[in-house]
XYZ file of C-alpha atoms in Angstrom:
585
model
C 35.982 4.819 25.767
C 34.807 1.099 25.940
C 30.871 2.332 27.080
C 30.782 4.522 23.900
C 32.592 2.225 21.775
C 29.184 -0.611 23.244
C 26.917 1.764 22.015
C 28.232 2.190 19.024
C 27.403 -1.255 18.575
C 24.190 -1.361 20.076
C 22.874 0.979 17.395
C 24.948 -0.448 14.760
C 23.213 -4.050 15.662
C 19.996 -2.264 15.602
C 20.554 -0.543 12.177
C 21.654 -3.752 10.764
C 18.690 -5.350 12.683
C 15.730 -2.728 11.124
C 18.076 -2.608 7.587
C 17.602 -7.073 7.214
C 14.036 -6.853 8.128
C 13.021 -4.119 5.581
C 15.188 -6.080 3.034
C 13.912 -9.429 3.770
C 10.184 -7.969 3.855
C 10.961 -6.201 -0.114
C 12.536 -9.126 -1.121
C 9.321 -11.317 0.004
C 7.224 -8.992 -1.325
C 8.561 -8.557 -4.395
C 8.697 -12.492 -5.037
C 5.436 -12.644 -4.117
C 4.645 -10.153 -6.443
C 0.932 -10.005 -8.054
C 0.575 -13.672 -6.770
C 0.277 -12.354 -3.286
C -2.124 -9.665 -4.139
C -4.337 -12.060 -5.947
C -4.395 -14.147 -2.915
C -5.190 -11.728 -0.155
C -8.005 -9.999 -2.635
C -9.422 -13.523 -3.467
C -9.655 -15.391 -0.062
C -12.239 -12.753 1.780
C -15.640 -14.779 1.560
C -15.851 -15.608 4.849
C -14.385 -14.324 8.286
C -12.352 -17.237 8.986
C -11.057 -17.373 5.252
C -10.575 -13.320 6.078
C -8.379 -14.281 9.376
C -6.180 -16.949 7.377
C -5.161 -14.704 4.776
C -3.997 -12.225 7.338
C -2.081 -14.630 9.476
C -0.594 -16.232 5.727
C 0.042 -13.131 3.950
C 1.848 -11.183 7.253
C 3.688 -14.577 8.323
C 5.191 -14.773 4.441
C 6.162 -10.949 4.252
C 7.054 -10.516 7.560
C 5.300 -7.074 7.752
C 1.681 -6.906 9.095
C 2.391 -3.036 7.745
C 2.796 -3.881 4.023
C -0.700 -6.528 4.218
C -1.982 -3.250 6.106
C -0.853 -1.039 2.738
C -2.147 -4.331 0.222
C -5.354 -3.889 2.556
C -6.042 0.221 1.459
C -5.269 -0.407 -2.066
C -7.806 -2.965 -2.558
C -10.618 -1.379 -0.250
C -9.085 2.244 -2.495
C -9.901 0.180 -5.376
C -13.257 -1.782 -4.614
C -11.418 -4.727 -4.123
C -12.183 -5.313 -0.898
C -14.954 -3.826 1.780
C -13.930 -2.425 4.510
C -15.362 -4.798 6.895
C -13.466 -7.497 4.636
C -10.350 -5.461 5.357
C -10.796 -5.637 9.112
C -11.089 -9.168 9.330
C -7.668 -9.341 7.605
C -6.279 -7.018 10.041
C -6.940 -9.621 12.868
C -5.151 -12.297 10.660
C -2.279 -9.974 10.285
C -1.902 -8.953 13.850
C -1.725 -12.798 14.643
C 0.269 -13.640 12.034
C 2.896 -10.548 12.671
C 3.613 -13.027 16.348
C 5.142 -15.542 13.663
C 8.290 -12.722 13.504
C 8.105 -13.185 17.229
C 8.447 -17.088 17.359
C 11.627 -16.958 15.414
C 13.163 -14.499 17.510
C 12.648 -17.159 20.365
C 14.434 -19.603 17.877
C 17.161 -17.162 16.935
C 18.249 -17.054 20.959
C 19.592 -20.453 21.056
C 17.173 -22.710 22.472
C 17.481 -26.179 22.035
C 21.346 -25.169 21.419
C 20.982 -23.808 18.146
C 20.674 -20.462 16.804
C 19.630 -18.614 13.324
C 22.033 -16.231 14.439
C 24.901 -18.994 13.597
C 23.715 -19.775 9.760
C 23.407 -15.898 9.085
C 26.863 -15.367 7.529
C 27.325 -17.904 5.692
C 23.998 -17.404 4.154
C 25.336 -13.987 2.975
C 27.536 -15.573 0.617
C 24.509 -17.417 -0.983
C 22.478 -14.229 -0.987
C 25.221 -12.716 -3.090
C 25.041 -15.207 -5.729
C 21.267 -14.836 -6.136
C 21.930 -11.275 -5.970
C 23.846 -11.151 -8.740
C 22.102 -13.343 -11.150
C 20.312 -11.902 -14.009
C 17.221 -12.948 -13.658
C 14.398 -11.029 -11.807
C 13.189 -13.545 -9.232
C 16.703 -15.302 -8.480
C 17.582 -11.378 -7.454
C 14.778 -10.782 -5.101
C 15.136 -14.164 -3.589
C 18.805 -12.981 -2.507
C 17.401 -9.876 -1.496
C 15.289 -11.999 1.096
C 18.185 -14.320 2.168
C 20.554 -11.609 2.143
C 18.224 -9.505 4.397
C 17.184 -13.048 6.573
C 21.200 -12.803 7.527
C 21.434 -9.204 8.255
C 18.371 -9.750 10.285
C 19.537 -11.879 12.735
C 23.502 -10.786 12.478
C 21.768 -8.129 14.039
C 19.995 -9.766 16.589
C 22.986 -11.747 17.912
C 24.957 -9.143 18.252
C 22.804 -7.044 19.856
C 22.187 -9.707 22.166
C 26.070 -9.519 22.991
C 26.280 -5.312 22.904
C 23.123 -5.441 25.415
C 25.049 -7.897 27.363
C 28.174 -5.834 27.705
C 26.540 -2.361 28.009
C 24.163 -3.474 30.454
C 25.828 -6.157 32.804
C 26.802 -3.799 35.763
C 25.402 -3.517 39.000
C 23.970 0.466 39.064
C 21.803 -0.345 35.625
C 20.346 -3.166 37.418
C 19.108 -1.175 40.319
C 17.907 2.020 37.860
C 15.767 -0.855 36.193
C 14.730 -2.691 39.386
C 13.678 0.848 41.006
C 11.558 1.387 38.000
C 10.191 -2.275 37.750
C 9.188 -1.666 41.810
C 6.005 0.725 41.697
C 3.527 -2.073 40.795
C 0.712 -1.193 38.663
C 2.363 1.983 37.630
C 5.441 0.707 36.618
C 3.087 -1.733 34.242
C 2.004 1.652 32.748
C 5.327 3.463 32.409
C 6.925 0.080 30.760
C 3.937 0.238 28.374
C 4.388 3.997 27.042
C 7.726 2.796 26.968
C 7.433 -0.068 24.843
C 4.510 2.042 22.631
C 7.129 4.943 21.934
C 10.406 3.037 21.025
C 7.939 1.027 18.661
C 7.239 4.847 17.261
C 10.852 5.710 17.089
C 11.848 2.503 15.763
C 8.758 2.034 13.468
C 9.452 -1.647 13.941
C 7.145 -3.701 16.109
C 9.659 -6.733 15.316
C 12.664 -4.678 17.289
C 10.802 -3.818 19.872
C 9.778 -7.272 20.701
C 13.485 -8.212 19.823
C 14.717 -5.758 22.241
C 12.074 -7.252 25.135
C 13.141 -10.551 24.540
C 17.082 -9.549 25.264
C 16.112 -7.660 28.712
C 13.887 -10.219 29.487
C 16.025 -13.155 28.677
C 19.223 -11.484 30.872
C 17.256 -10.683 33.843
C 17.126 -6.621 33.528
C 13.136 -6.680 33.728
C 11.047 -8.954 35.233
C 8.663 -11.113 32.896
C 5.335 -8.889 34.032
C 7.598 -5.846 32.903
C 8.397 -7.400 29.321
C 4.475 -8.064 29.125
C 3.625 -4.666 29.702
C 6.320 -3.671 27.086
C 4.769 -6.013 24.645
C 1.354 -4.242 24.997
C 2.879 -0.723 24.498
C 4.586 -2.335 21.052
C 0.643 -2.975 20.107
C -0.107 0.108 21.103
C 2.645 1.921 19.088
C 2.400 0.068 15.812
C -1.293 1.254 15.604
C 0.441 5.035 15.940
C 2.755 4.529 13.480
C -0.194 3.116 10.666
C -2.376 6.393 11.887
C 0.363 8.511 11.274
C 1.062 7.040 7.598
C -2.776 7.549 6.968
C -3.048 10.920 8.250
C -2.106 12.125 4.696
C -4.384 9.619 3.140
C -7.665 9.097 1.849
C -10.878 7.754 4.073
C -10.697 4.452 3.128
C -6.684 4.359 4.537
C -7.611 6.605 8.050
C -10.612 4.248 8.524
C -8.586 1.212 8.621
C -5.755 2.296 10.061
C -8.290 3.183 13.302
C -9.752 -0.384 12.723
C -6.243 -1.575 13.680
C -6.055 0.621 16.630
C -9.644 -0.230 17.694
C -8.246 -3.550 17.759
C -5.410 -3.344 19.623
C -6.547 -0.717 22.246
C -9.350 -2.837 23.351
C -7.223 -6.297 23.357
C -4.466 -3.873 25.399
C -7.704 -2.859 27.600
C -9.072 -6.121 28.329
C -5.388 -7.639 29.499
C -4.952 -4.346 31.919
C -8.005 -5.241 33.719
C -7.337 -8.743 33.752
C -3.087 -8.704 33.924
C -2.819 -10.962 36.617
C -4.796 -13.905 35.628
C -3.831 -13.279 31.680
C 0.059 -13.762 33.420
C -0.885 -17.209 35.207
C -2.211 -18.374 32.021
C 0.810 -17.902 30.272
C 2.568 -19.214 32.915
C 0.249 -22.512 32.582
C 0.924 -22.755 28.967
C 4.697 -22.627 28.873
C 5.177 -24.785 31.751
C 3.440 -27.822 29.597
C 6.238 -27.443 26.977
C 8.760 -28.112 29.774
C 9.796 -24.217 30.490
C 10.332 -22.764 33.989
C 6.722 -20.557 34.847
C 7.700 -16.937 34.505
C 5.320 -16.214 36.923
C 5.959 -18.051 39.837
C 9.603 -19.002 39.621
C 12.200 -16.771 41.439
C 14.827 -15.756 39.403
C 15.801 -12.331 41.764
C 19.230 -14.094 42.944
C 20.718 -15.376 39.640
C 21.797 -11.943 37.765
C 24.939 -11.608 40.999
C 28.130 -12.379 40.616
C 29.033 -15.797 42.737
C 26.419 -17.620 42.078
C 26.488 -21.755 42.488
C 26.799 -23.972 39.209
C 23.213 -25.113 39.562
C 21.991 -21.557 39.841
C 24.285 -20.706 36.752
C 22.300 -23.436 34.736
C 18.915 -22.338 35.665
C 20.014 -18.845 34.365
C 21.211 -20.270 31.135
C 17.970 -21.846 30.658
C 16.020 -19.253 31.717
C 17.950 -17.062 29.225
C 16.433 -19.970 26.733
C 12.983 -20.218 27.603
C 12.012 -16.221 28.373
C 11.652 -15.551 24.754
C 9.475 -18.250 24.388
C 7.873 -16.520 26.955
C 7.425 -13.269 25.287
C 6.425 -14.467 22.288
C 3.321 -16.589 23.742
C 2.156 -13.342 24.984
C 2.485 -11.714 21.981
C 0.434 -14.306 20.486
C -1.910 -14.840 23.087
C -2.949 -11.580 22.746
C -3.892 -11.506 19.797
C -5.217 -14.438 18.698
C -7.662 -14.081 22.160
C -8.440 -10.525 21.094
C -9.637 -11.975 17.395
C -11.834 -14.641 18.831
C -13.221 -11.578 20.582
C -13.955 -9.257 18.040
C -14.605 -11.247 14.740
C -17.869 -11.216 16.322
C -18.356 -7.537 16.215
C -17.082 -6.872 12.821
C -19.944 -4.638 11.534
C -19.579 -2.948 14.898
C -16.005 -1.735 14.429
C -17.111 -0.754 10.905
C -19.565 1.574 12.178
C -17.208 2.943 14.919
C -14.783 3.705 12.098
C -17.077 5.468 9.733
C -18.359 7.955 12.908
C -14.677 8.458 13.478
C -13.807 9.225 9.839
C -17.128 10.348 8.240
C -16.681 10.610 4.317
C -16.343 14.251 3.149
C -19.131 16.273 2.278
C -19.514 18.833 -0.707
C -16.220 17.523 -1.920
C -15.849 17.361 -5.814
C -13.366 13.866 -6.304
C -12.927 14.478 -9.430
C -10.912 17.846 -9.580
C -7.754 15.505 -6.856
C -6.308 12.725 -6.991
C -8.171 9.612 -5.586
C -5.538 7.058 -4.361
C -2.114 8.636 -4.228
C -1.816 10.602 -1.332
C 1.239 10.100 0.015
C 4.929 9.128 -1.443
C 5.465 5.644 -2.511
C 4.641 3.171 -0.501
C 7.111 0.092 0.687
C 7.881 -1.758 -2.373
C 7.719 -0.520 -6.081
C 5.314 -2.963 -6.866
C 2.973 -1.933 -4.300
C 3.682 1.853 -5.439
C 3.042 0.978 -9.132
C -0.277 -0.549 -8.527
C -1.693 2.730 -6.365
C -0.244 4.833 -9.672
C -2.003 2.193 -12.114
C -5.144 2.642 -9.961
C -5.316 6.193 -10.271
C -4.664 5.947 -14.205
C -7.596 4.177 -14.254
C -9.320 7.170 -12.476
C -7.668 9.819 -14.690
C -9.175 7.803 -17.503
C -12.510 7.712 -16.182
C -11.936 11.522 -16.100
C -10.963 11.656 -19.625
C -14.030 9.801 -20.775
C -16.148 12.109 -18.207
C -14.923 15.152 -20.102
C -15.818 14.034 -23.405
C -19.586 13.817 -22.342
C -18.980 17.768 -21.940
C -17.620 17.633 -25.690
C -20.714 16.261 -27.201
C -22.610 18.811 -25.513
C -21.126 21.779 -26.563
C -20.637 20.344 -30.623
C -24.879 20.534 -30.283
C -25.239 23.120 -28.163
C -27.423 26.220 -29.821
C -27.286 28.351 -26.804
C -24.479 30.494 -26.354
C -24.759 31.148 -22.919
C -25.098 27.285 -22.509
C -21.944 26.871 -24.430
C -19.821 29.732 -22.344
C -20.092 27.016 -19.359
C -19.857 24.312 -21.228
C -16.520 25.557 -22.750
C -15.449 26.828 -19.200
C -16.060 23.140 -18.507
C -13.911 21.909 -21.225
C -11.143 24.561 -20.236
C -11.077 23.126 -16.728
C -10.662 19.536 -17.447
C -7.720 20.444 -19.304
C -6.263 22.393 -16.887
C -7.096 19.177 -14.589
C -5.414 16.518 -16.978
C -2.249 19.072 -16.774
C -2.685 18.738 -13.257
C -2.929 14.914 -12.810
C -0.662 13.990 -15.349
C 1.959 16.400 -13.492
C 1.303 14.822 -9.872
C 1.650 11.131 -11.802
C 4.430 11.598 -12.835
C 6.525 13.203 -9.783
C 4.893 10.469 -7.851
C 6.239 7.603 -10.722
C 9.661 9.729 -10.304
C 9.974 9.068 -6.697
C 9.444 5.395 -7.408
C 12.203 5.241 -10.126
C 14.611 6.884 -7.564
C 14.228 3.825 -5.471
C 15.691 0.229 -6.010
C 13.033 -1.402 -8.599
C 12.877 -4.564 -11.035
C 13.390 -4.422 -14.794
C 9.225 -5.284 -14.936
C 8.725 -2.192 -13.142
C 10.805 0.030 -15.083
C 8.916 -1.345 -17.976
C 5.507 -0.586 -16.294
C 6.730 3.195 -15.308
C 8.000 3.690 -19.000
C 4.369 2.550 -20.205
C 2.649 4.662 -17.325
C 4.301 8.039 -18.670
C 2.976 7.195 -22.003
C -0.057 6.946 -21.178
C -0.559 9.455 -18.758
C 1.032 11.909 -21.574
C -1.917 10.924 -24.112
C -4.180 11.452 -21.576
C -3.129 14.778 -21.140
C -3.523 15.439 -24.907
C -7.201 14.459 -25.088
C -7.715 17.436 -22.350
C -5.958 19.364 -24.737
C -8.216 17.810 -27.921
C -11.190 18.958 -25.611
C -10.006 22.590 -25.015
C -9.244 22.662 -28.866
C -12.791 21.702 -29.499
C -14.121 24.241 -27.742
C -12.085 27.004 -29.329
C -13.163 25.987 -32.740
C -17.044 26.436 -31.710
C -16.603 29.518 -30.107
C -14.830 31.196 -33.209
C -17.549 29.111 -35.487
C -20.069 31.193 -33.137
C -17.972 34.422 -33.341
C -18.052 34.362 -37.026
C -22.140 33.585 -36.777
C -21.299 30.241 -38.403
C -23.772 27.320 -37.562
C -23.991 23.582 -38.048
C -26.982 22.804 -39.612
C -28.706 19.254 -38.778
C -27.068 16.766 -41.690
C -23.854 18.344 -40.179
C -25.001 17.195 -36.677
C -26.103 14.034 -37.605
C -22.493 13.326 -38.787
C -20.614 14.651 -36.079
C -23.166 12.564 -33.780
C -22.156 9.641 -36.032
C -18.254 10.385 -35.466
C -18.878 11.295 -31.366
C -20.248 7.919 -30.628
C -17.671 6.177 -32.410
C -15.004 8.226 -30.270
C -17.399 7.681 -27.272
C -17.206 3.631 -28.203
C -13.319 3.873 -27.756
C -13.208 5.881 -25.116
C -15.740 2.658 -23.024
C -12.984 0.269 -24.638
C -9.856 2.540 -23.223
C -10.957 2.478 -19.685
C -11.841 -1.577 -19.883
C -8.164 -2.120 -21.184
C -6.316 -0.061 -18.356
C -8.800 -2.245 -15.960
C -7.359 -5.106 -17.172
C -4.408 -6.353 -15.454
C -3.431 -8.681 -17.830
C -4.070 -7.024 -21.201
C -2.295 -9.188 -23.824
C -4.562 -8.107 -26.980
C -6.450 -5.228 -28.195
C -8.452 -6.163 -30.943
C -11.541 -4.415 -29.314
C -9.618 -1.327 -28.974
C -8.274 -1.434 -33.168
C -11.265 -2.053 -33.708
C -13.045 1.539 -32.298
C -9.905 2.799 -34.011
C -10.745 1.571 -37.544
C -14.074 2.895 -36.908
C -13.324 6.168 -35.857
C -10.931 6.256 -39.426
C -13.682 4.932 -41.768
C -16.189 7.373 -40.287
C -13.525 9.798 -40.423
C -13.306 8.776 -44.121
C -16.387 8.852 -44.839
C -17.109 12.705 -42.989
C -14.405 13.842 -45.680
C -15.750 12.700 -48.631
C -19.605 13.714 -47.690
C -17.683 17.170 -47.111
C -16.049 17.673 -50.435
C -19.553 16.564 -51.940
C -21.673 19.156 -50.282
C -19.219 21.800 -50.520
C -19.295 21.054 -54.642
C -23.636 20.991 -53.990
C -23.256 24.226 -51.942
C -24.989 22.800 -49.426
C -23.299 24.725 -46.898
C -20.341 28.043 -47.466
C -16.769 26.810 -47.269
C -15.890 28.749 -43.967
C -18.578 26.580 -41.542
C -17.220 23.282 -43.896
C -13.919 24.792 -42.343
C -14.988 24.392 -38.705
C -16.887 21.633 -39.396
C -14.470 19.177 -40.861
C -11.437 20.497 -38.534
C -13.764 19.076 -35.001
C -13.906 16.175 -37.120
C -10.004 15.727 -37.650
C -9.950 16.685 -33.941
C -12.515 13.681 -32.558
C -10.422 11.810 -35.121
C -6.964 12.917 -33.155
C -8.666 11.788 -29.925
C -8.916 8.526 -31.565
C -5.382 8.503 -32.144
C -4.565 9.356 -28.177
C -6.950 6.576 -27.373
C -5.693 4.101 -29.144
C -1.711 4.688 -27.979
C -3.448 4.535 -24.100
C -4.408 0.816 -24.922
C -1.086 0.363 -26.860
C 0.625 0.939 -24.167
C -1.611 -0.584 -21.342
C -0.308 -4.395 -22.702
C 1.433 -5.817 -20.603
C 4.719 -8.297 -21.370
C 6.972 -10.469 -18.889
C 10.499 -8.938 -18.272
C 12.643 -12.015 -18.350
């Protein structure tokens, strides 16, 4: 009863563990907000600016996964090149270790522990938590996750030390640890697939550091395990990319270029890599993992000295660990910054860009559900509004055409065109909108419940200028049914009217670009324009209909594609409307 009742706990420790980190990492994120975005898509110019945003970004969010999602939206958007995008991913990788140091720090060396501050910092999370205001929420989101995180830690220290302490676990891990190169290999896969299982590279280290630090694997063991967790994080980014676009496979493989070869080049050099660690630690006043025997002080009856040197070694092993995992990688980027444009080139043979494919009949930059945060979720939906604009604006060129067009087998595919595209704003509009439902179901902000009531606006009058289109075309094919025809005054107005439509359309697709929209004068403007030529059309109309200077039933036609472009106008205008964008106090 007691060995299940230790389990229990185990996985309860590691829930509450993986639950502080993912609630500490939205919290972060979330605070960050558009302030961290603007920082990793503004310090790229160089490789070593590259490298320090990765290391910044990932040691502030505490997630080299969510830099990894900032990374495809920008390089999805044109943000950000993909060889930009790599040199971030270095940064990240080294500054994902930071989670690692304070691990080390949260196992009591130097007598104090995190682990000893985390409830009472619960109490202060609460009364962030419950404030009103946006920011003093999400900062108790991050403290209140910060004490989960390492509540979780300590006491699965303490399960680990209960459920583990006997004398036949210690031989079934010894036996294991004993087949020399192979058992480097086995601890690796092991270390690679718990990382997969967990999809937390932060537990997995966590979890090394505890068997490391109580003498159930020997230090070359909890190396090898730290390579696997390299190994496995890579799996679990290729995984979330397998439903993506090629810009999110390619770097997701630039990460596990990255860490294969860094895993590569330690295999074939394990031995010596191990000494050098051992040098390092040693200099900050720790026993050398390497060379220090530590095989007789996990028995029973041991002497007080020995007792002490286990106590300390129970200190300085996750130290230990953690200069690994950051040796590793920070050696591995001094490597390969070098070969940049390389990797690129690996990537782009190992995810070739699609041919024959038509982008503009799918969607461009959702592809899977939401992503970690609502923030981050809201600006892959805001990107692709932009693209369903640009697809708007692409189907109006089809519009102009077919209002000209003489031919009528010309016009049959134009109007099939125009048919399509609406049946394609239906479809884009509909795949928006699940996707902003999924984010609503989750825990979001006030400001992004504002920005998801604004994105169904405008996504709904961008369905309705597929429908203007399709109406459009109707109109001309009964005008041609009826052997009606637009003579060339009429054409010269409806020109006149198209390219004022055509001018609001260019200023629609500049507004949703901008992420800080506070005015649109430009876009009142096209719409006062469209009105007074709109205006004007009418009155021109009632005059040549009085000069019979064409029949009533083609002024018909004629003036109802003008209320239409005019209607369009309308839809336009409520797109920029509702693109402005207000603080939510």
């Amino acid at each position: 009863m007691e060995l299940v009742l230790n389990i229990l706990k185990a996985l309860g420790s590691l829930g509450m563990f993986l639950y502080g980190m993912s609630l500490m990492s939205g919290g972060l994120q979330k605070l960050a907000g558009d302030k961290m975005r603007s920082f990793l898509a503004s310090m790229t110019s160089n490789a070593f600016k590259r490298v320090l945003t990765g290391i910044v970004v990932t040691a502030l969010v505490q997630s080299s996964t969510a830099t990894t999602l900032m990374l495809v939206s920008f390089v999805n958007a044109g943000l950000l090149s993909l060889a930009n995008a790599i040199g971030v991913i270095m940064g990240a990788n080294i500054g994902t270790t930071v989670t690692a140091w304070i691990f080390a720090l949260s196992f009591g060396g130097g007598g104090f522990s995190l682990g000893t501050i985390a409830v009472p910092l619960m109490f202060f999370g609460f009364l962030f938590i419950s404030s009103k205001k946006n920011k003093r929420k999400n900062l108790g989101e991050f403290i209140m996750g910060f004490a989960f995180l390492f509540l979780g830690l300590t006491t699965l220290k303490d399960t680990s030390s209960a459920l583990l302490n006997n004398e036949p676990v210690r031989i079934f891990l010894s036996m294991l640890s004993g087949w020399g190169f192979g058992s480097i290999v086995l601890f690796m896969i092991i270390g690679a697939c718990m990382t997969l299982m967990l999809q937390s590279s932060a537990a997995t280290i966590a979890i090394t550091m505890v068997l490391v630090a109580q003498g159930y694997i020997p230090f070359e063991i909890g190396a090898a395990m730290v390579l696997g967790e390299n190994i496995g994080t890579t799996i679990t980014s290729n995984i979330a990319a397998s439903v993506a676009n090629v810009s999110a496979k390619r770097t997701a493989r630039a990460h596990m270029l990255f860490n294969v070869f860094g895993v590569c080049w330690v295999l074939i050099l394990f031995h010596p890599f191990l000494r050098l660690i051992g040098n390092i630690v040693t200099q900050f006043g720790f026993y050398n993992p390497v060379t220090t025997d530590f095989s007789g002080l996990f028995r029973e009856g041991i002497t007080a000295e020995q007792e002490a040197m286990r106590e300390s070694l129970g200190a300085c092993m996750p130290y230990c660990v953690a200069t690994i995992h950051s040796l590793f990688n920070i050696i591995n980027t001094l490597i390969l910054i070098w070969f940049v444009p390389t990797i690129e080139k690996i990537v782009k043979w190992m995810v070739p860009s699609p041919k024959g494919e038509d982008e503009v009949f799918r969607l461009k930059y959702i592809k899977g559900g939401p992503l970690t945060t609502a923030e981050l979720s809201l600006d892959e939906a805001h990107r692709e509004i932009i693209h369903f604009g640009e697809i708007c604006y692409n189907g109006f060129g089809y519009i102009r055409e077919a209002i000209k067009c003489d031919d009528e087998e010309k016009f049959e595919e134009l109007n099939k065109k125009l048919i399509k595209y609406e049946e394609i704003t239906d479809k884009i509009e509909f795949e928006i909108a699940t996707y902003l439902s999924e984010v609503s179901n989750g825990e979001i902000s006030k400001e992004s419940e504002e920005r998801i009531k604004k994105m169904y606006k405008i996504i709904g009058e961008m369905e309705s200028l597929g429908d203007s289109g399709e109406a459009i075309g109707r109109m001309i094919k009964r005008k041609d049914v009826h052997g009606k025809k637009f003579n060339e005054d009429m054409q010269k107005r409806l020109a006149r009217m198209i390219d004022n439509v055509e001018v609001a359309y260019q200023v629609m697709v500049e507004n949703l670009k901008n992420d800080n929209l506070t005015s649109i004068t430009n876009a009142e403007d096209a719409e006062y324009n469209i009105n007074e030529c709109r205006n004007a059309l009418r009155e021109e109309h009632l005059l040549n209909l009085e000069n019979q200077n064409y029949d009533y039933s083609t002024g018909v036609y004629y003036i109802d594609i003008v209320s239409e472009l005019e209607k369009i106008g309308d839809f336009i205008i409520n797109v920029s409307q509702a693109s402005v964008r207000k603080a939510v106090k």
